[in-house]
Structures are given as structure tokens and as C-alpha cells.
Short mmCIF file of C-alpha atoms and ligand atoms in Angstrom, two decimals:
data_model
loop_
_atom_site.label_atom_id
_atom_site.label_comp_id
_atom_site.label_asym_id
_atom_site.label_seq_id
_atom_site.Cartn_x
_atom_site.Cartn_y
_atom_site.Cartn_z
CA UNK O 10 -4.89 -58.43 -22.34
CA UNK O 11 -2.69 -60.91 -20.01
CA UNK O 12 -1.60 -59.17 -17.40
CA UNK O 13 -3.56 -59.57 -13.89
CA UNK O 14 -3.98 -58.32 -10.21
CA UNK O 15 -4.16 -60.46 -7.59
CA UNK O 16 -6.16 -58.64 -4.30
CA UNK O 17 -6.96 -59.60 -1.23
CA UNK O 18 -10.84 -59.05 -0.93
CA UNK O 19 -11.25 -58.60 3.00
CA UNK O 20 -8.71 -57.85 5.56
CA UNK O 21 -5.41 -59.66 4.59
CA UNK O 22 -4.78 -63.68 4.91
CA UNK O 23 -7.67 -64.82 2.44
CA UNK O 24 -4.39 -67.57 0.87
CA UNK O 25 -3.42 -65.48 -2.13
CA UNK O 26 -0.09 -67.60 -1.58
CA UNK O 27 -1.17 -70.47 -2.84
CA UNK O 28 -3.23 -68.74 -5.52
CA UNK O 29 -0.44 -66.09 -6.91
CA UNK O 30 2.16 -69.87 -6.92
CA UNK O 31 -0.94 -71.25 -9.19
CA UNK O 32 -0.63 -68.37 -11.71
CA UNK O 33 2.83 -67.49 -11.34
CA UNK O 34 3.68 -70.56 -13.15
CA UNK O 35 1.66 -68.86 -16.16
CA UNK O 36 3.38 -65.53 -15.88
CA UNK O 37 6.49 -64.31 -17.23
CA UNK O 38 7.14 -61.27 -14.56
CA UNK O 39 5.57 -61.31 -10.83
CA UNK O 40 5.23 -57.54 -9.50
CA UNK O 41 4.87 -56.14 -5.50
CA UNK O 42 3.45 -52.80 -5.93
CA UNK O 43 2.74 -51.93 -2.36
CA UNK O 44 3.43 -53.27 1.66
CA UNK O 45 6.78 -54.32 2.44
CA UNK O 46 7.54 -57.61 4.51
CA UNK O 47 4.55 -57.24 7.01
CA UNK O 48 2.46 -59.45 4.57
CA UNK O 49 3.11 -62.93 4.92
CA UNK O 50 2.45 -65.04 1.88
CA UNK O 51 2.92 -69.14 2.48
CA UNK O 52 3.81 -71.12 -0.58
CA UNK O 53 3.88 -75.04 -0.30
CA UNK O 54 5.40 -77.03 -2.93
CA UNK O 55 6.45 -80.65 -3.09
CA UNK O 56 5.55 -80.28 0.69
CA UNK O 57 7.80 -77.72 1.01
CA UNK O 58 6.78 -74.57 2.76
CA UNK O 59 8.25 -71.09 1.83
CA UNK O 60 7.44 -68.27 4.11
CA UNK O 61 7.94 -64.58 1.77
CA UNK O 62 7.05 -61.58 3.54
CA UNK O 63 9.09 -58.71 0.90
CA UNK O 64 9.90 -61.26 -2.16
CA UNK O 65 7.46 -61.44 -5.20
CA UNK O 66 6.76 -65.13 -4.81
CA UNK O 67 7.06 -65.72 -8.30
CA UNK O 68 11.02 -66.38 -7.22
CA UNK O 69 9.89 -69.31 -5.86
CA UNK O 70 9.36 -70.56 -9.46
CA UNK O 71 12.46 -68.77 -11.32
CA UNK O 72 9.85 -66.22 -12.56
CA UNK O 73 11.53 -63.03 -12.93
CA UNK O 74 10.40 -60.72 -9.97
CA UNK O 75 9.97 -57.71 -9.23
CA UNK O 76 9.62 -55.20 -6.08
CA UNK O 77 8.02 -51.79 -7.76
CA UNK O 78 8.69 -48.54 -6.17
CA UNK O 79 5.02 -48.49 -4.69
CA UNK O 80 6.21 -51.23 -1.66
CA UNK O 81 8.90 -49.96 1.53
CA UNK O 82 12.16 -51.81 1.55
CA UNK O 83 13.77 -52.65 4.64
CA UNK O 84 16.97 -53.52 3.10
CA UNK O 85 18.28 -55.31 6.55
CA UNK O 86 15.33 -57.46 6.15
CA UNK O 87 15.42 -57.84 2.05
CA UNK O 88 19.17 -59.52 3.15
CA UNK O 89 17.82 -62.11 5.40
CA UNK O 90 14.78 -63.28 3.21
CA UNK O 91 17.28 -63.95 0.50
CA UNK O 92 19.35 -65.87 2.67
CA UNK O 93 16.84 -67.77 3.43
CA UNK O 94 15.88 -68.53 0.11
CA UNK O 95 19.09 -69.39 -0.71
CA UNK O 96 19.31 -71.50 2.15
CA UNK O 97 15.85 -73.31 0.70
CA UNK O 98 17.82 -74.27 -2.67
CA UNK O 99 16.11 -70.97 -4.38
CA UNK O 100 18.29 -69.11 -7.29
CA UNK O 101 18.09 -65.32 -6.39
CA UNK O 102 20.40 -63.34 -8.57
CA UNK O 103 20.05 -59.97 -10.09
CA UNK O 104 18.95 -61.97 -13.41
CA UNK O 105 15.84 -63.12 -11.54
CA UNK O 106 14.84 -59.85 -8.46
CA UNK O 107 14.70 -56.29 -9.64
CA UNK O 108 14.12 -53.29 -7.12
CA UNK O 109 12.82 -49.80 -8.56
CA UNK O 110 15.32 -47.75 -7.73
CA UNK O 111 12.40 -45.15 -6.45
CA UNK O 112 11.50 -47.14 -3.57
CA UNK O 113 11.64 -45.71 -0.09
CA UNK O 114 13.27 -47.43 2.40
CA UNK O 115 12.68 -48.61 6.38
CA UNK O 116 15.23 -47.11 8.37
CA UNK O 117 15.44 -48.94 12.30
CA UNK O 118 13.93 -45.84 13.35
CA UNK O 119 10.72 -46.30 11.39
CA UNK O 120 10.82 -50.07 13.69
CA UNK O 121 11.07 -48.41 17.00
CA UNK O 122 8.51 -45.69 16.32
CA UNK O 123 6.27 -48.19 14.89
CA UNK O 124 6.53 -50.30 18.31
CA UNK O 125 6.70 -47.48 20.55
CA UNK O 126 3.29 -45.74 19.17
CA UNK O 127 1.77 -49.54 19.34
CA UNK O 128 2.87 -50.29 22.80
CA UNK O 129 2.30 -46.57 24.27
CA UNK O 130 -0.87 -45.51 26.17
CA UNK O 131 -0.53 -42.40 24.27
CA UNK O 132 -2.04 -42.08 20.75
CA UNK O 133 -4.60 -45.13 18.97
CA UNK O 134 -3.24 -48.89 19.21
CA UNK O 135 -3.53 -50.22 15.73
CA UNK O 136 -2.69 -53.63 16.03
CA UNK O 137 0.53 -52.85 13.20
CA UNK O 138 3.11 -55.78 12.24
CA UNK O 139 5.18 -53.24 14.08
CA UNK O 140 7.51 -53.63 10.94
CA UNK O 141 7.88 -49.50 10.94
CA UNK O 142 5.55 -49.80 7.55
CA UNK O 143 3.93 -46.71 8.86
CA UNK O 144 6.38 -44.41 9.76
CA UNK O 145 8.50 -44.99 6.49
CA UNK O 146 4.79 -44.29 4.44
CA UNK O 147 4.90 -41.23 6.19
CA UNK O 148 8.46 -39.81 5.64
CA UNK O 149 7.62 -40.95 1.79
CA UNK O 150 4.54 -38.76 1.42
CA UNK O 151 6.69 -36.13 3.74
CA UNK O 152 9.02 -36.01 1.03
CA UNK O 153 11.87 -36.95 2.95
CA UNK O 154 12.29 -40.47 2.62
CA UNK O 155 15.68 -42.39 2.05
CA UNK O 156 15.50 -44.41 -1.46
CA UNK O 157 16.99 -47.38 -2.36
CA UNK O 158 18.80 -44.94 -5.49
CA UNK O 159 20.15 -42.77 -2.33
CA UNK O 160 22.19 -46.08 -1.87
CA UNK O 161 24.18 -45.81 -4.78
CA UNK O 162 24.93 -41.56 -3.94
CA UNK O 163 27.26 -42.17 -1.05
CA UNK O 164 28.46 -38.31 -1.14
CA UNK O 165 24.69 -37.05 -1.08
CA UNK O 166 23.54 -39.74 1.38
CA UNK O 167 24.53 -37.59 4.47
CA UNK O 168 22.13 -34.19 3.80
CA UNK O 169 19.60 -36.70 2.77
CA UNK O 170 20.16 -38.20 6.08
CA UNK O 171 20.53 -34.98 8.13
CA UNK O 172 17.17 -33.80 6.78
CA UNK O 173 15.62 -37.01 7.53
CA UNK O 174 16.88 -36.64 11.16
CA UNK O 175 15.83 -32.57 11.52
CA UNK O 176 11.91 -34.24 11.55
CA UNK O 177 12.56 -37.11 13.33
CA UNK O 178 14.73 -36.25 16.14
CA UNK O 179 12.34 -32.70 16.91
CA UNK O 180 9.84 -36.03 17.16
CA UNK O 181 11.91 -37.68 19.62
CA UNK O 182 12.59 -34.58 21.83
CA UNK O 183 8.39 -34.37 21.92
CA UNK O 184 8.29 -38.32 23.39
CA UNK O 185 11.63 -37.97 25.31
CA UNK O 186 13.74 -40.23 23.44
CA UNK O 187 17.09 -40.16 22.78
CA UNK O 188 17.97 -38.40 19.89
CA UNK O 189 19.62 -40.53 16.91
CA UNK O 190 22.94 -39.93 14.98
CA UNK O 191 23.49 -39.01 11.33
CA UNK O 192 26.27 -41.41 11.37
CA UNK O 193 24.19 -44.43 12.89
CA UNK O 194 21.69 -44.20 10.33
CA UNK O 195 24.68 -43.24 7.62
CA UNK O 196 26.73 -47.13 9.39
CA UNK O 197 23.41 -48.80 8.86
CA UNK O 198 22.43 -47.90 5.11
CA UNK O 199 26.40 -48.29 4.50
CA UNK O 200 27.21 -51.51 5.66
CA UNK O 201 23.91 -53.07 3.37
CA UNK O 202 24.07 -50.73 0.36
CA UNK O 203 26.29 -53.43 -1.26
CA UNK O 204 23.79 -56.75 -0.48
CA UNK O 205 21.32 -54.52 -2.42
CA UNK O 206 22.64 -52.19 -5.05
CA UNK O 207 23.00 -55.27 -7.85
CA UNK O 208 19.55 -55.13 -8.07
CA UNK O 209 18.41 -52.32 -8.44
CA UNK O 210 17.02 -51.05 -11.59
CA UNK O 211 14.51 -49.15 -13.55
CA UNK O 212 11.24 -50.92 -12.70
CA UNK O 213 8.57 -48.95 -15.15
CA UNK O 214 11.04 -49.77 -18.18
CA UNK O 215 11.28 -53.30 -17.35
CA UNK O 216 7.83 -54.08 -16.93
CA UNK O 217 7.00 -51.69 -20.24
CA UNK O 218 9.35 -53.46 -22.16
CA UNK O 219 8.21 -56.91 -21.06
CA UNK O 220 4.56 -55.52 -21.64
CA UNK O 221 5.33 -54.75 -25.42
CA UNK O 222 7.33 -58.15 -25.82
CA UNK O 223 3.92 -59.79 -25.06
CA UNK O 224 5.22 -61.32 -21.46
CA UNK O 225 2.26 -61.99 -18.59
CA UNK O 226 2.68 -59.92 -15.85
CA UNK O 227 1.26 -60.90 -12.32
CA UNK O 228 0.47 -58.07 -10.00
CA UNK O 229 0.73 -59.83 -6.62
CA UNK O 230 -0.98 -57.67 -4.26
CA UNK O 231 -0.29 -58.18 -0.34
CA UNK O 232 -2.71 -57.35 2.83
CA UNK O 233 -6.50 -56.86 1.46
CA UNK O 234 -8.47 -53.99 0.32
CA UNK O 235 -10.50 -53.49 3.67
CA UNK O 236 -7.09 -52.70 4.94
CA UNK O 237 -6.67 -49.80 1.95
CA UNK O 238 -5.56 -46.27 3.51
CA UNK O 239 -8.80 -44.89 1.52
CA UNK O 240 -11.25 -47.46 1.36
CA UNK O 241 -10.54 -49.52 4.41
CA UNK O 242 -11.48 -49.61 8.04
CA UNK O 243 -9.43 -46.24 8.80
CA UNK O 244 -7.67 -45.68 11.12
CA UNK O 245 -7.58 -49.64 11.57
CA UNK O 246 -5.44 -49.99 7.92
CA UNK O 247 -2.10 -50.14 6.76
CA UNK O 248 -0.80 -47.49 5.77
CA UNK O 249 -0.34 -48.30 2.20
CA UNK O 250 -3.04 -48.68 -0.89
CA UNK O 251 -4.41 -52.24 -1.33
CA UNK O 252 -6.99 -51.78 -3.69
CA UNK O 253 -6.12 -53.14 -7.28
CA UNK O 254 -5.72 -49.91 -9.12
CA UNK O 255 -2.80 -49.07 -7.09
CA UNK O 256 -0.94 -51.56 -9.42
CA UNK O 257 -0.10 -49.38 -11.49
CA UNK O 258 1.12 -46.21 -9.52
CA UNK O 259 2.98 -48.67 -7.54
CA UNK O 260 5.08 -50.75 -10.64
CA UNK O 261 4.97 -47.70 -13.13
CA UNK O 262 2.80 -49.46 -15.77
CA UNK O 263 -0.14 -47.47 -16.62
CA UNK O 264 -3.86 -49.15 -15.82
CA UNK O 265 -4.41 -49.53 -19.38
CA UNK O 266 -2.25 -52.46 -19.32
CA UNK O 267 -4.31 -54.21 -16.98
CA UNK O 268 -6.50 -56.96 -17.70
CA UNK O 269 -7.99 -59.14 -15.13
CA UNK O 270 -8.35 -58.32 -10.90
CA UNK O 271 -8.76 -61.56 -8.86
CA UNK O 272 -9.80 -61.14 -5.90
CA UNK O 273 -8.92 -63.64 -3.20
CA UNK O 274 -12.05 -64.38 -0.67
CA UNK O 275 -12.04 -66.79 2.08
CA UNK O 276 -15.12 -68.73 2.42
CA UNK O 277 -15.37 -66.64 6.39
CA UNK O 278 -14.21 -63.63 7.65
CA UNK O 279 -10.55 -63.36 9.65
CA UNK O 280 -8.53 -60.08 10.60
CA UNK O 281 -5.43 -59.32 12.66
CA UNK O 282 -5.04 -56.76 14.62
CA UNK O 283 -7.74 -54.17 16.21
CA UNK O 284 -10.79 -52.35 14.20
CA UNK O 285 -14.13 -52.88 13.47
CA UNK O 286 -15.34 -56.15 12.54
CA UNK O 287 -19.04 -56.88 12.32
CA UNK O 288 -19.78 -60.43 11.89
CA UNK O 289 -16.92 -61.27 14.11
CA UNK O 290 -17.98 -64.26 16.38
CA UNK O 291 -17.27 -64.68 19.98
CA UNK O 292 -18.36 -68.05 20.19
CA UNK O 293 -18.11 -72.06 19.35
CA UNK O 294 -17.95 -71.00 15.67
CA UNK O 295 -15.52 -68.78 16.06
CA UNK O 296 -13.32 -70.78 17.46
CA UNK O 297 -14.17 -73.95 15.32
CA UNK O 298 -13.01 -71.08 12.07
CA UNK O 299 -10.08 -70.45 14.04
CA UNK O 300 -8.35 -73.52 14.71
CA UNK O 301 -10.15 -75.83 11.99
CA UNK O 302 -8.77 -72.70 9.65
CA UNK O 303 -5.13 -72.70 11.56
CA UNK O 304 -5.64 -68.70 11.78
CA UNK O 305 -2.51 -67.73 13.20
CA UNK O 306 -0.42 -65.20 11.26
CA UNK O 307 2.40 -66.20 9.30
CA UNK O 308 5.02 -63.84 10.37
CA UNK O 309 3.84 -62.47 13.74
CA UNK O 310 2.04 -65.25 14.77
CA UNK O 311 -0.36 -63.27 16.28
CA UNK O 312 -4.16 -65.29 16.68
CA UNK O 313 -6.41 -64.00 13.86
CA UNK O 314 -10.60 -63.03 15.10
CA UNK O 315 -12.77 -64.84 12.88
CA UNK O 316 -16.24 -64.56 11.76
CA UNK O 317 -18.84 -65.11 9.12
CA UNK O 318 -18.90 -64.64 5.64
CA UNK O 319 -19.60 -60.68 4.82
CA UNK O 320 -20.70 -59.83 1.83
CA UNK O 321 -21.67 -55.87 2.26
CA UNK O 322 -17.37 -56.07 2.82
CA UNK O 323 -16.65 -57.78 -0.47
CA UNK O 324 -19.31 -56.56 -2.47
CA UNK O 325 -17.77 -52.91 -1.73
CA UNK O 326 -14.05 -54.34 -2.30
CA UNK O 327 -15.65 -56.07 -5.71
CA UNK O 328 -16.47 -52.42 -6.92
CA UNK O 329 -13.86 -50.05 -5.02
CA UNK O 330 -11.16 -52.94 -6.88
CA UNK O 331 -12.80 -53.40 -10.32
CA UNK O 332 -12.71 -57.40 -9.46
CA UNK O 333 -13.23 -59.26 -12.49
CA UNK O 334 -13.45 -62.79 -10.71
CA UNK O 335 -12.56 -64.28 -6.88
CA UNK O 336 -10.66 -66.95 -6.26
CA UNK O 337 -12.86 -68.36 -3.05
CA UNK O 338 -10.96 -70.11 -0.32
CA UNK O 339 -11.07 -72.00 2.72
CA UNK O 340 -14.19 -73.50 1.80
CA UNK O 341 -13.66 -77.02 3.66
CA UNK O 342 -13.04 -74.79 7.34
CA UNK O 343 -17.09 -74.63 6.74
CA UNK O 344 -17.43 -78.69 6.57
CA UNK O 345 -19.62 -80.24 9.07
CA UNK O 346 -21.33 -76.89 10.41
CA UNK O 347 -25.08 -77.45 11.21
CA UNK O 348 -26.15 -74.43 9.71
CA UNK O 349 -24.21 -70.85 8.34
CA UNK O 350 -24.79 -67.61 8.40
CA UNK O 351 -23.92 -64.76 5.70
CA UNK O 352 -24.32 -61.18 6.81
CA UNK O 353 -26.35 -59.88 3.79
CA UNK O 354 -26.74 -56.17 4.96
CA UNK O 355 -26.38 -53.77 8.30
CA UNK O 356 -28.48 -52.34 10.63
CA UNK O 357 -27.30 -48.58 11.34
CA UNK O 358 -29.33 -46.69 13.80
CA UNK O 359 -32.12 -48.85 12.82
CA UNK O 360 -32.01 -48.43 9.16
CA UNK O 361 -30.54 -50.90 6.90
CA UNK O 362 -27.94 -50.32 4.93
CA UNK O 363 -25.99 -52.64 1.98
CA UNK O 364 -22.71 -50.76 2.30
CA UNK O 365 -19.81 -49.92 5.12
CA UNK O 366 -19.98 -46.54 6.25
CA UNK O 367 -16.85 -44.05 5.98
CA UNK O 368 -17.20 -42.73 9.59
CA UNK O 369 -15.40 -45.03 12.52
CA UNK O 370 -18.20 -44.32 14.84
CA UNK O 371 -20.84 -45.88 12.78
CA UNK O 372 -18.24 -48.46 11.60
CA UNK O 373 -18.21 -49.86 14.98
CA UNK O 374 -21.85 -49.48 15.33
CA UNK O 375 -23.37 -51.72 12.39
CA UNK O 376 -24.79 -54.97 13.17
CA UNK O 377 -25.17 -57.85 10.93
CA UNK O 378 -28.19 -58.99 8.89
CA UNK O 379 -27.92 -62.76 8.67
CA UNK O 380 -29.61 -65.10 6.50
CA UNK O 381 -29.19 -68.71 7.40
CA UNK O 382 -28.49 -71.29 5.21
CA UNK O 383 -28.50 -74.73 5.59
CA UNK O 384 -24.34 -76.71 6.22
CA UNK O 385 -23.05 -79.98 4.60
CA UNK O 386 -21.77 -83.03 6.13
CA UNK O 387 -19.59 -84.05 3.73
CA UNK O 388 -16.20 -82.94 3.43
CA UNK O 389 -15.24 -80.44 0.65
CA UNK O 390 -11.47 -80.93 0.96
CA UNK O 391 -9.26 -81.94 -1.26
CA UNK O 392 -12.37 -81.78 -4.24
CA UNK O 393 -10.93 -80.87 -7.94
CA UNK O 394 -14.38 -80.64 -9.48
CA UNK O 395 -17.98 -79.41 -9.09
CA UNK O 396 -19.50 -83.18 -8.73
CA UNK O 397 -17.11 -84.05 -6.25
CA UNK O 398 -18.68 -81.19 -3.62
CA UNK O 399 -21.31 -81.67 -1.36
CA UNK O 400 -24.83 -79.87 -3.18
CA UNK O 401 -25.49 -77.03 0.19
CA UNK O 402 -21.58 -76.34 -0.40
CA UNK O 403 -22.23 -75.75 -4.11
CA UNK O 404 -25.36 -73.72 -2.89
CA UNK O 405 -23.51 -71.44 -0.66
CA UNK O 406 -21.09 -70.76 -3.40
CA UNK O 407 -23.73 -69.90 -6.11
CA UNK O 408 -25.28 -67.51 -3.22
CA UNK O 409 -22.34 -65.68 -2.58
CA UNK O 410 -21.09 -65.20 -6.34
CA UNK O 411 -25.08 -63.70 -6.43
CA UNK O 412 -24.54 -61.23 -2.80
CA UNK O 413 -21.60 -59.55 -4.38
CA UNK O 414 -22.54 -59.96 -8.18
CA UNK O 415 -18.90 -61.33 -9.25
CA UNK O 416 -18.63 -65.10 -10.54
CA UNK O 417 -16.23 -67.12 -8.49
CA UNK O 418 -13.07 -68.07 -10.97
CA UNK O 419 -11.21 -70.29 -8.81
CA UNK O 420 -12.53 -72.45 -5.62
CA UNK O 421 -9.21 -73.73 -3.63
CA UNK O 422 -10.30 -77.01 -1.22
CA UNK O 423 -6.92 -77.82 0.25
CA UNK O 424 -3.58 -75.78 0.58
CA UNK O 425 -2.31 -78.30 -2.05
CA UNK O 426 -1.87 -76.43 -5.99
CA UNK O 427 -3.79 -79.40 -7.22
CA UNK O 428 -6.51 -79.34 -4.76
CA UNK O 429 -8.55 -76.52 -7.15
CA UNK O 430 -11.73 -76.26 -9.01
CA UNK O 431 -10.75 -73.73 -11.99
CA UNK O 432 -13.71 -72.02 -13.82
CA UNK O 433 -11.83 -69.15 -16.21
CA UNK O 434 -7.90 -68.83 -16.04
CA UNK O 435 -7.72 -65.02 -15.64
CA UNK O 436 -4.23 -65.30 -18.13
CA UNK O 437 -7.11 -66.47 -20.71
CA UNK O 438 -9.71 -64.47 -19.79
P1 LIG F 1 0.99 -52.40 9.41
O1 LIG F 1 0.77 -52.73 7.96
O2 LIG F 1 2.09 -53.20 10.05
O3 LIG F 1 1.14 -50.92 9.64
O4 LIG F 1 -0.34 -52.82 10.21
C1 LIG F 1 -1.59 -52.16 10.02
C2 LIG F 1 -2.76 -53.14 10.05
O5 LIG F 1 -2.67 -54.00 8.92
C3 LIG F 1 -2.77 -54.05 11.27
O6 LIG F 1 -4.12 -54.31 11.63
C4 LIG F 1 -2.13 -55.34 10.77
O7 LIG F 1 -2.54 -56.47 11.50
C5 LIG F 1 -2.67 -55.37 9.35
N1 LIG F 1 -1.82 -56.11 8.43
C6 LIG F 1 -0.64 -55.72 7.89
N2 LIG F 1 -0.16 -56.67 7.07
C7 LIG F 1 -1.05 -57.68 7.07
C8 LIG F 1 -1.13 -58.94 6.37
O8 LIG F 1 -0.27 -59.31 5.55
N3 LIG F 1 -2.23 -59.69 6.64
C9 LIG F 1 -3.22 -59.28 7.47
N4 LIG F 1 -3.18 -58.11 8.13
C10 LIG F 1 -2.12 -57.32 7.93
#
């Protein structure tokens, strides 16, 4: 079966951008099933550089794409990202961008509590894109969300609102904020509803029908599974699910008509924000991974902590995702290194263990187990086969594939689309 998930395997920013552009040109339909513009997915193409946060990317390409109900819409935001497209020479039209009609939406009130839990002594500071990702999550599980459908219901848009505001203004009272108006919410969803409402559509039929006529569909997924509200580092996670089977609660197409999960793995370890992190280095290294790896976010721009390659992290996001394959990145940051270290278990308490605890206590108590293996000189850049890579580079490869028992499908040297070694295409697979 064609159709396949693209994951991130560790905490966000392992360069699925690059790799979703590669494959998008093979698909027929690209699909976000979850996030909302905090990722931050870089696409360069005859040197150009497009920055998505909420598109699919596959719009880049003319693909026809697709925002499934599982993702939060800020529909102030959708407006400038496709005026910036535009502005880039890209065709966005309601021929080419669908939005399930069942997708919540970010409200500015979901912005300002996002920032004002992140920047308040009270509460835990999570490190969020302080995009309000959270707090519209919330009011979607609290059954009291706003959807993009509520757009097109002008006369039922006010009780929807009113409701809304019942929980969040009681909120406000609690943190002494000033309470907000049905009618500045009603102004705000009002004055976008029209930018928005041409595109909106029934999402699960779409991607059935395109299913049954035999078209590839790319699942593009956005953060990484360590930052999954289940399987992740909670409470250090988004608040959405990143793990590959929520594909399929998040587009409406049922997991049988999955076939492939890629997941994308940087050659190290990065992550934004706060949480626990054990190989993260303090150090030279970590600082030659930083700025040899340019790890500065996309859209916040925030500094990313690095560290070494884990493989108890993967190896757990291999199984808790079904990941068929990994598409390894980042491999060249490594070049010139003396020596490199993969953390091959944890010590807990003085036992060790080969997997990442559930509790946050022992989550930030785990040490790495290193083994050491030997670096390369040579420079693994820009390499488009095997032969062309240094023979320790080729060894650390075969040694991770072997730590987290999943063959490596794709090896990216160089930001460039070109710059790849390909070993299965996961459309053939
Ligand atoms: P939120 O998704 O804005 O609520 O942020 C929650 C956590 O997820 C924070 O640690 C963020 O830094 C992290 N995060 C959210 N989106 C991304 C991403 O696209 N890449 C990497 N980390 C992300």
C-alpha cells in the first residue's frame, strides 16, 4: 500500500522538511494530522527557502494539501502564511488547500494564556512556542472549542462563543485578568471567516476517495514523537499526539490504509524548550552540534540544547510509532569529531535500564551509558552514495540501524534534495 507517515523520531527539528519535499514530489495528496503552526518545517528549492509552520508543504510543489481536523487552526495566522506564499510565486487556491471542516480553532485568547502560563512564576514553565497550541487542545477535549464549520454558522456562532467565554473568563477572574467580550472574540472570527471558508471541506471523504482512486497520500507529521502527549517527556510535550498512528484519527482515514512510517532521525540529539534530556552536552561538543548544525529554531528562533545520539529514545519511538524505516540526518554535523559517543542504555538508581521511564522524577534522573566509537576525518557532506562516505561514518550508521533494530531508508548529507543516499523509496516499499 502507498500511502506513508512521515515522524519525527526524537524531539522535533530532525529536517523532515527537506525529507517530506523529497517524497511529496511522489505523492498525489500531502496530509497535517496534528500541531498547528508551532512546527517549523524549512523547504529549500532552487536555493529558495520556504518557511511553513500550518501549510502541508506539499503546496510548495502544487500537490494537493491538506490540513485534517486532528491539527489547531489559527485562522489569523493560516491568512498570513498564504500571503506569504503567494508573495513567494506559490499557487494557493481552494483547488490545491483543503481544511476539515472539524478542526478546532486558536482563538487570541488561547495566545495570551499560552504566554501568560509560560512567563508566570505560577504553574510549570514548559518552554511552549507560546502559539496558544495548548490552551485550544484543551477547550477541544473540553468540548467547547470553536471549529472552523462554526465559521460558516454566523447565527449559532454567538452561544458557541458565550459558552466558550463562561470557562474562560471564570479562568481569568482566578488570575485577575480582565475579562474578554463575546463580541471581541465574535469581530475576530468575523472579520477572517471569509479568507478561510473557500476551503473548507470534508477532509475524511477527500482523502477516502483519493485512497480508492489509487492516489499516494503523504502523512506529514510535525514536532517528534518524544514530544507525544502519551509517550513523550510529559509534562515537557506538546500538547498534541505525534506518534504515527495518530494519522489516522487526525485526517479521518482509517490505519488500515497505511503503509509505510518514516521516521526522521538526526545523526545527534537537539530539543527546544525545557524537559529532560539525558545525553544533553554542556560542553565543546555541544556547542560544535550546535552551531556546525545551525540549531536555532525556525520560527521562534529560540537556541536548540544538543547532545549525543540516543538510541534507548528512538528505539522506544521505533516501536511506540510502528517505524518501518528512518530517514537519518545531519550526518556531516558529526565530520571531523575525534571520537563519538552513543548512549546505548541508562543507569536508574544503579540499575540499567534499555527504555525511558514514564515517571518525570526518574526521567530526570537517568544517566547515559556510552559506548565510544571511533570519528572520521573526511567530510560526509554533500555524498549521494555509500562509496563516497568515509568507512567509521558508514560504521556508525550500520551501528545505529543495529541499537534500534530499524534499517536506515534514507541518509540526507546536505540540506540540498539531491544531496541523498536512498536505500528503499517508502512509495515502493
Ligand atoms: P507547544 O507545542 O507550543 O505547546 O510547545 C510544547 C513543547 O513542544 C515545547 O518544548 C516546544 O519547544 C516543543 N515544540 C513545539 N513545536 C515544536 C517543533 O516544531 N519543533 C521542536 N519542538 C517543538
Amino acid at each position: 500500500m502507498a500511502n506513508v507517515i512521515v515522524v519525527g523520531s526524537q524531539w522535533g527539528d530532525e529536517g523532515k522538511g527537506k525529507i517530506v519535499d523529497w517524497l511529496s514530489e511522489r505523492a498525489d495528496v500531502i496530509v497535517r494530522y496534528q500541531g498547528g503552526h508551532n512546527a517549523g518545517h524549512t523547504l529549500v528549492i532552487d536555493g529558495v527557502s520556504y518557511k511553513l509552520a500550518l501549510l502541508p508543504s506539499g503546496l510548495v510543489r502544487g500537490k494537493l494539501s491538506v490540513i485534517g481536523n486532528g491539527v489547531v487552526v489559527d485562522p489569523h495566522h493560516f491568512v498570513t502564511e498564504v500571503e506569504k506564499l503567494r508573495a513567494q510565486g506559490v499557487e494557493v487556491t481552494p483547488e490545491v488547500l483543503r481544511i476539515a471542516e472539524n478542526a478546532p480553532l486558536i482563538l487570541s485568547l488561547h495566545r495570551e494564556l499560552d504566554a501568560i502560563r509560560e512567563d508566570g512564576s505560577a504553574g510549570l514553565k514548559i518552554g511552549t512556542t507560546k502559539r496558544g497550541i495548548g490552551p485550544a487542545y484543551e477547550d477541544k477535549v473540553g468540548r467547547r472549542a470553536i471549529r472552523v464549520i462554526d465559521l460558516a454558522e454566523p447565527e449559532s456562532l454567538r452561544p458557541k462563543i458565550e459558552r466558550l467565554l463562561t470557562h474562560h473568563n471564570a479562568l481569568r477572574r482566578g488570575m485577575g485578568l480582565a475579562e474578554i467580550s463575546v463580541d471581541s472574540i465574535h469581530n475576530e472570527l468575523t472579520e477572517v471567516a471569509d479568507k478561510i471558508l473557500p476551503y473548507v471541506d470534508q477532509v475524511w471523504k477527500i482523502l477516502d476517495d483519493k485512497r480508492k482512486a489509487g492516489a499516494r497520500i503523504l502523512f506529514e507529521g510535525a514536532q517528534g514523537a518524544l514530544l507525544d502527549n502519551d509517550h513523550g517527556t510529559y509534562p515537557f510535550v506538546t500538547s498534541s499526539n505525534t506518534v504515527a498512528g495518530q494519522a489516522a484519527a487526525g485526517s479521518g482515514l482509517g490505519p488500515t490504509a497505511i503503509g509505510y512510517v518514516l521516521g526522521i532521525t538526526k545523526a545527534y540529539t537537539t530539543r527546544v524548550g525545557e524537559g529532560p534530556f539525558p545525553c544533553e552536552l554542556d560542553d565543546a561538543i555541544g556547542e560544535h552540534l550546535s552551531t556546525v548544525g545551525r540549531e536555532v529554531g525556525v520560527n521562534t528562533g529560540r537556541s536548540r540544547r544538543c547532545g549525543w545520539f540516543d538510541a534507548v529514545l528512538v528505539k522506544q519511538t521505533v516501536r511506540t510509532s510502528g517505524i518501518t524505516g528512518i530517514a537519518l540526518t545531519k550526518l556531516d554535523v558529526l565530520d571531523g569529531l575525534d571520537e563519538i559517543k552513543v548512549c546505548v542504555a541508562y543507569e536508574l538508581d544503579g540499575k540499567r535500564i534499555d527504555y525511558l521511564p514514564a515517571s518525570m522524577d526518574a526521567q530526570a534522573r537517568v544517566k547515559p551509558i556510552y559506548e565510544t566509537l571511533e570519528g572520521w576525518k573526511d567530510t560526509t557532506a554533500g555524498a549521494r552514495s555509500w562509496n563516497e562516505l568515509p568507512a567509521q561514518a558508514v560504521k556508525y550508521v550500520r551501528y545505529i540501524e543495529e541499537l534500534i533494530g530499524t534499517p536506515v531508508s534514507m541518509l540526507s548529507t546536505s540540506p540540498e534534495r539531491d544531496d541523498t543516499i536512498l536505500v528503499t523509496d517508502p512509495f515502493q516499499d
